[in-house]
Amino acid sequence: MIKHIIIIGFILINLVVCNSSIAQNKNIINGKLHGKYIEYNKDSIKLIDGYMSKGLKTGLWKYYKNNTLNKVEKYSNGDFKFTLDHEDYMYKEVYLSKINSYIPIPKRWETNTKFENPKMILTSVKSCTDEFDYCPNIMVNIDSLNTLSLKEYAEKNKTELETHIENFKVLSFENKKVMHKNLYVLKYSVLKQNINISGLMIFEKKENNVIIIGSSSEKSVINEYNLLFLETGYSITSAL
């Protein structure tokens, strides 16, 4: 069985009283809750954390027991999709000296921060079952922008990946504003060593450098990990 990372991208609040709990939400649109939703018990301990879209659950919903996360569910337009591994959403803070930041990484994933390659900052890999040949993983790299803008750098990397990696397919390439920061997000699929892999890369400028957050998993389970990857990636960028 192959248990490793294939490194792909471096060439290159309103109040509503609810019985014994209090729900807090930022917006109400046409009488329906909209935006970040948090529910507490009478002792101000968090019970639920999620998002509402015009009264419908959407994205990740996290449920807590005794102040500890014990369930995570995915919703889309009010429809339940699946239950996720809640331990993936229990984070540890890892300090990265090269970018002088603490970043959140899944607590139980195997994490490494020491490399011979000065451009590599972190790898973190989930220990998965023998059912999979390729385990979900997260990588963080740093590179110099030199004279390139962030857009030019991200586009150059996208082109190089398409050119030099066989069976590499761009699924989307977008400019996004997250936490008041300018990011470029590349989603891709690739057949590597007979494994169908899907992943994403997030590019963010830090001074004259670019931070690249990469994450991937087997294509068959990417829907289960995409939100984790985005949440982790955006959390990393907010820490920079």
Short mmCIF file of C-alpha atoms in Angstrom, two decimals:
data_model
loop_
_atom_site.label_atom_id
_atom_site.label_comp_id
_atom_site.label_asym_id
_atom_site.label_seq_id
_atom_site.Cartn_x
_atom_site.Cartn_y
_atom_site.Cartn_z
CA MET A 1 0.00 0.00 0.00
CA ILE A 2 1.21 3.51 -0.76
CA LYS A 3 1.17 5.69 2.33
CA HIS A 4 2.83 8.94 1.40
CA ILE A 5 2.40 12.40 -0.02
CA ILE A 6 2.80 12.95 -3.72
CA ILE A 7 4.13 16.51 -3.78
CA ILE A 8 2.40 18.23 -6.65
CA GLY A 9 2.68 21.93 -6.53
CA PHE A 10 6.13 23.21 -5.98
CA ILE A 11 7.81 23.15 -9.31
CA LEU A 12 7.83 25.20 -10.46
CA ILE A 13 -24.53 37.98 16.14
CA ASN A 14 -28.74 38.78 16.75
CA LEU A 15 -30.08 36.83 19.77
CA VAL A 16 -32.81 34.14 19.72
CA VAL A 17 -33.88 32.36 22.93
CA CYS A 18 -34.16 28.58 22.47
CA ASN A 19 -35.45 26.88 25.61
CA SER A 20 -32.36 26.40 27.81
CA SER A 21 -29.90 27.60 25.18
CA ILE A 22 -29.12 30.83 23.37
CA ALA A 23 -28.54 30.99 19.64
CA GLN A 24 -26.45 33.82 18.27
CA ASN A 25 -26.58 34.87 14.64
CA LYS A 26 -25.33 37.96 12.84
CA ASN A 27 -28.09 38.53 10.28
CA ILE A 28 -31.78 37.96 9.64
CA ILE A 29 -32.99 38.20 6.04
CA ASN A 30 -36.76 38.22 5.43
CA GLY A 31 -37.25 36.77 8.91
CA LYS A 32 -34.75 33.96 8.34
CA LEU A 33 -31.40 33.44 10.02
CA HIS A 34 -28.47 34.10 7.71
CA GLY A 35 -24.73 33.86 8.36
CA LYS A 36 -22.64 32.53 11.23
CA TYR A 37 -24.69 30.60 13.81
CA ILE A 38 -23.52 29.71 17.32
CA GLU A 39 -25.65 28.16 20.07
CA TYR A 40 -24.70 28.16 23.76
CA ASN A 41 -26.21 26.58 26.86
CA LYS A 42 -27.28 28.67 29.86
CA ASP A 43 -23.70 28.52 31.19
CA SER A 44 -22.32 30.08 27.99
CA ILE A 45 -20.72 26.84 26.85
CA LYS A 46 -20.83 26.35 23.10
CA LEU A 47 -23.15 23.63 21.81
CA ILE A 48 -23.38 24.22 18.06
CA ASP A 49 -21.35 26.14 15.50
CA GLY A 50 -22.41 26.46 11.85
CA TYR A 51 -23.70 28.65 9.03
CA MET A 52 -27.21 29.52 7.88
CA SER A 53 -28.16 30.60 4.38
CA LYS A 54 -31.58 32.30 4.47
CA GLY A 55 -32.81 29.91 7.14
CA LEU A 56 -31.12 26.77 5.77
CA LYS A 57 -28.11 24.96 7.18
CA THR A 58 -25.11 25.08 4.86
CA GLY A 59 -21.48 23.95 5.02
CA LEU A 60 -19.93 22.55 8.18
CA TRP A 61 -21.98 22.16 11.37
CA LYS A 62 -20.05 21.33 14.53
CA TYR A 63 -21.66 19.91 17.69
CA TYR A 64 -20.08 19.98 21.14
CA LYS A 65 -20.57 17.90 24.29
CA ASN A 66 -18.98 18.86 27.60
CA ASN A 67 -17.19 21.68 25.77
CA THR A 68 -15.53 19.18 23.39
CA LEU A 69 -16.23 18.72 19.70
CA ASN A 70 -17.96 15.36 19.20
CA LYS A 71 -19.71 15.55 15.80
CA VAL A 72 -19.27 17.34 12.47
CA GLU A 73 -21.85 17.27 9.67
CA LYS A 74 -21.96 18.65 6.14
CA TYR A 75 -25.13 20.39 4.85
CA SER A 76 -26.06 21.93 1.53
CA ASN A 77 -29.14 24.19 1.21
CA GLY A 78 -30.64 22.60 4.34
CA ASP A 79 -30.01 19.01 3.19
CA PHE A 80 -27.83 16.73 5.30
CA LYS A 81 -25.02 15.24 3.20
CA PHE A 82 -22.78 13.19 5.47
CA THR A 83 -21.06 12.96 8.85
CA LEU A 84 -17.36 13.75 8.90
CA ASP A 85 -14.53 12.55 11.13
CA HIS A 86 -14.79 15.08 13.96
CA GLU A 87 -11.21 14.42 15.05
CA ASP A 88 -10.02 16.05 11.82
CA TYR A 89 -11.50 19.31 13.14
CA MET A 90 -9.73 19.19 16.50
CA TYR A 91 -6.66 21.35 15.96
CA LYS A 92 -3.22 21.85 17.42
CA GLU A 93 -1.27 25.10 17.00
CA VAL A 94 2.04 24.57 15.20
CA TYR A 95 4.66 27.30 15.19
CA LEU A 96 6.45 27.93 11.90
CA SER A 97 9.53 30.05 12.43
CA LYS A 98 10.03 30.88 8.75
CA ILE A 99 6.78 32.81 8.66
CA ASN A 100 6.70 33.65 12.40
CA SER A 101 3.18 32.30 12.82
CA TYR A 102 1.24 29.65 14.67
CA ILE A 103 -1.09 27.75 12.38
CA PRO A 104 -3.90 25.25 13.12
CA ILE A 105 -3.36 21.67 11.96
CA PRO A 106 -5.52 18.57 12.74
CA LYS A 107 -4.30 17.36 16.12
CA ARG A 108 -4.02 13.66 15.30
CA TRP A 109 -2.33 14.03 11.92
CA GLU A 110 1.39 13.25 11.67
CA THR A 111 3.13 16.59 11.24
CA ASN A 112 6.67 17.43 10.19
CA THR A 113 8.31 20.88 10.17
CA LYS A 114 11.97 20.01 9.45
CA PHE A 115 13.17 19.70 5.86
CA GLU A 116 16.37 20.00 3.88
CA ASN A 117 14.48 21.96 1.23
CA PRO A 118 14.30 25.54 2.61
CA LYS A 119 11.07 26.18 0.67
CA MET A 120 9.17 23.47 2.51
CA ILE A 121 7.67 24.52 5.84
CA LEU A 122 5.22 21.80 6.89
CA THR A 123 3.65 18.51 5.91
CA SER A 124 0.77 16.92 7.83
CA VAL A 125 -0.71 13.54 6.90
CA LYS A 126 -3.73 11.68 8.24
CA SER A 127 -3.22 8.06 9.19
CA CYS A 128 -5.83 6.31 7.09
CA THR A 129 -7.02 2.75 6.70
CA ASP A 130 -5.84 0.13 4.22
CA GLU A 131 -8.91 1.00 2.16
CA PHE A 132 -6.95 3.92 0.72
CA ASP A 133 -3.66 4.06 -1.15
CA TYR A 134 -3.20 7.80 -0.62
CA CYS A 135 -3.86 9.52 2.69
CA PRO A 136 -5.31 13.05 3.00
CA ASN A 137 -2.54 15.58 3.57
CA ILE A 138 -1.71 19.26 3.97
CA MET A 139 1.52 21.00 2.93
CA VAL A 140 2.81 24.54 3.46
CA ASN A 141 5.62 25.98 1.33
CA ILE A 142 7.25 29.41 0.95
CA ASP A 143 8.81 30.94 -2.13
CA SER A 144 10.08 34.33 -3.26
CA LEU A 145 7.86 36.38 -5.54
CA ASN A 146 10.90 38.16 -6.97
CA THR A 147 9.44 40.64 -9.46
CA LEU A 148 6.14 38.78 -9.93
CA SER A 149 2.79 39.85 -8.56
CA LEU A 150 0.80 37.25 -6.59
CA LYS A 151 -1.50 36.80 -9.59
CA GLU A 152 1.42 36.28 -11.95
CA TYR A 153 3.05 33.78 -9.59
CA ALA A 154 -0.14 31.74 -9.15
CA GLU A 155 -0.84 31.74 -12.88
CA LYS A 156 2.75 30.71 -13.65
CA ASN A 157 2.51 27.78 -11.22
CA LYS A 158 -0.81 26.71 -12.71
CA THR A 159 0.67 26.72 -16.21
CA GLU A 160 3.77 24.79 -15.11
CA LEU A 161 1.65 22.15 -13.40
CA GLU A 162 -0.48 21.70 -16.51
CA THR A 163 2.62 21.53 -18.70
CA HIS A 164 4.90 19.30 -16.69
CA ILE A 165 2.62 16.92 -14.79
CA GLU A 166 0.95 14.26 -16.87
CA ASN A 167 -2.82 13.90 -16.41
CA PHE A 168 -2.98 17.15 -14.44
CA LYS A 169 -6.36 18.88 -14.89
CA VAL A 170 -7.36 22.32 -13.57
CA LEU A 171 -10.89 22.20 -12.11
CA SER A 172 -11.06 25.88 -11.12
CA PHE A 173 -8.75 28.83 -10.58
CA GLU A 174 -10.21 31.77 -8.64
CA ASN A 175 -9.23 35.02 -6.97
CA LYS A 176 -10.88 35.18 -3.51
CA LYS A 177 -11.06 37.69 -0.67
CA VAL A 178 -10.80 35.89 2.69
CA MET A 179 -10.29 37.63 6.04
CA HIS A 180 -9.67 40.86 4.05
CA LYS A 181 -6.82 39.08 2.26
CA ASN A 182 -6.28 38.52 -1.42
CA LEU A 183 -5.87 34.82 -2.30
CA TYR A 184 -5.71 32.68 -5.38
CA VAL A 185 -7.26 29.21 -5.10
CA LEU A 186 -6.48 26.42 -7.55
CA LYS A 187 -8.50 23.19 -7.52
CA TYR A 188 -7.18 20.28 -9.54
CA SER A 189 -7.29 16.55 -10.24
CA VAL A 190 -4.44 14.31 -11.34
CA LEU A 191 -3.76 10.63 -11.98
CA LYS A 192 -0.48 9.83 -10.26
CA GLN A 193 0.94 6.33 -9.80
CA ASN A 194 -2.48 4.98 -10.81
CA ILE A 195 -4.16 6.90 -7.99
CA ASN A 196 -6.93 9.40 -8.75
CA ILE A 197 -6.10 12.45 -6.65
CA SER A 198 -7.99 15.72 -6.13
CA GLY A 199 -6.68 18.73 -4.29
CA LEU A 200 -6.34 22.45 -3.94
CA MET A 201 -3.62 25.04 -3.59
CA ILE A 202 -4.01 28.44 -1.90
CA PHE A 203 -1.54 31.22 -2.75
CA GLU A 204 -1.09 34.22 -0.43
CA LYS A 205 1.43 37.03 -0.45
CA LYS A 206 3.47 37.72 2.70
CA GLU A 207 5.86 40.64 2.24
CA ASN A 208 7.91 39.68 -0.85
CA ASN A 209 7.16 36.00 -0.50
CA VAL A 210 4.28 33.76 -1.39
CA ILE A 211 2.87 31.15 1.00
CA ILE A 212 1.48 28.09 -0.78
CA ILE A 213 -0.94 25.89 1.17
CA GLY A 214 -1.53 22.62 -0.65
CA SER A 215 -3.87 19.79 0.29
CA SER A 216 -5.08 16.65 -1.43
CA SER A 217 -6.81 13.30 -1.00
CA GLU A 218 -8.06 10.45 -3.11
CA LYS A 219 -10.70 11.72 -5.52
CA SER A 220 -13.30 9.31 -4.09
CA VAL A 221 -13.29 11.13 -0.72
CA ILE A 222 -12.46 14.69 -1.76
CA ASN A 223 -16.00 15.89 -0.94
CA GLU A 224 -15.41 14.78 2.64
CA TYR A 225 -12.14 16.71 2.92
CA ASN A 226 -12.64 19.82 0.76
CA LEU A 227 -14.23 21.83 3.58
CA LEU A 228 -11.51 20.72 6.00
CA PHE A 229 -8.85 21.78 3.52
CA LEU A 230 -10.51 25.14 2.91
CA GLU A 231 -11.13 25.77 6.61
CA THR A 232 -7.54 24.87 7.48
CA GLY A 233 -6.12 26.81 4.56
CA TYR A 234 -8.10 29.94 5.32
CA SER A 235 -7.24 29.62 9.01
CA ILE A 236 -3.56 29.49 8.07
CA THR A 237 -3.84 32.60 5.95
CA SER A 238 -5.63 34.46 8.75
CA ALA A 239 -2.69 33.66 11.01
CA LEU A 240 -0.09 35.12 8.65
#
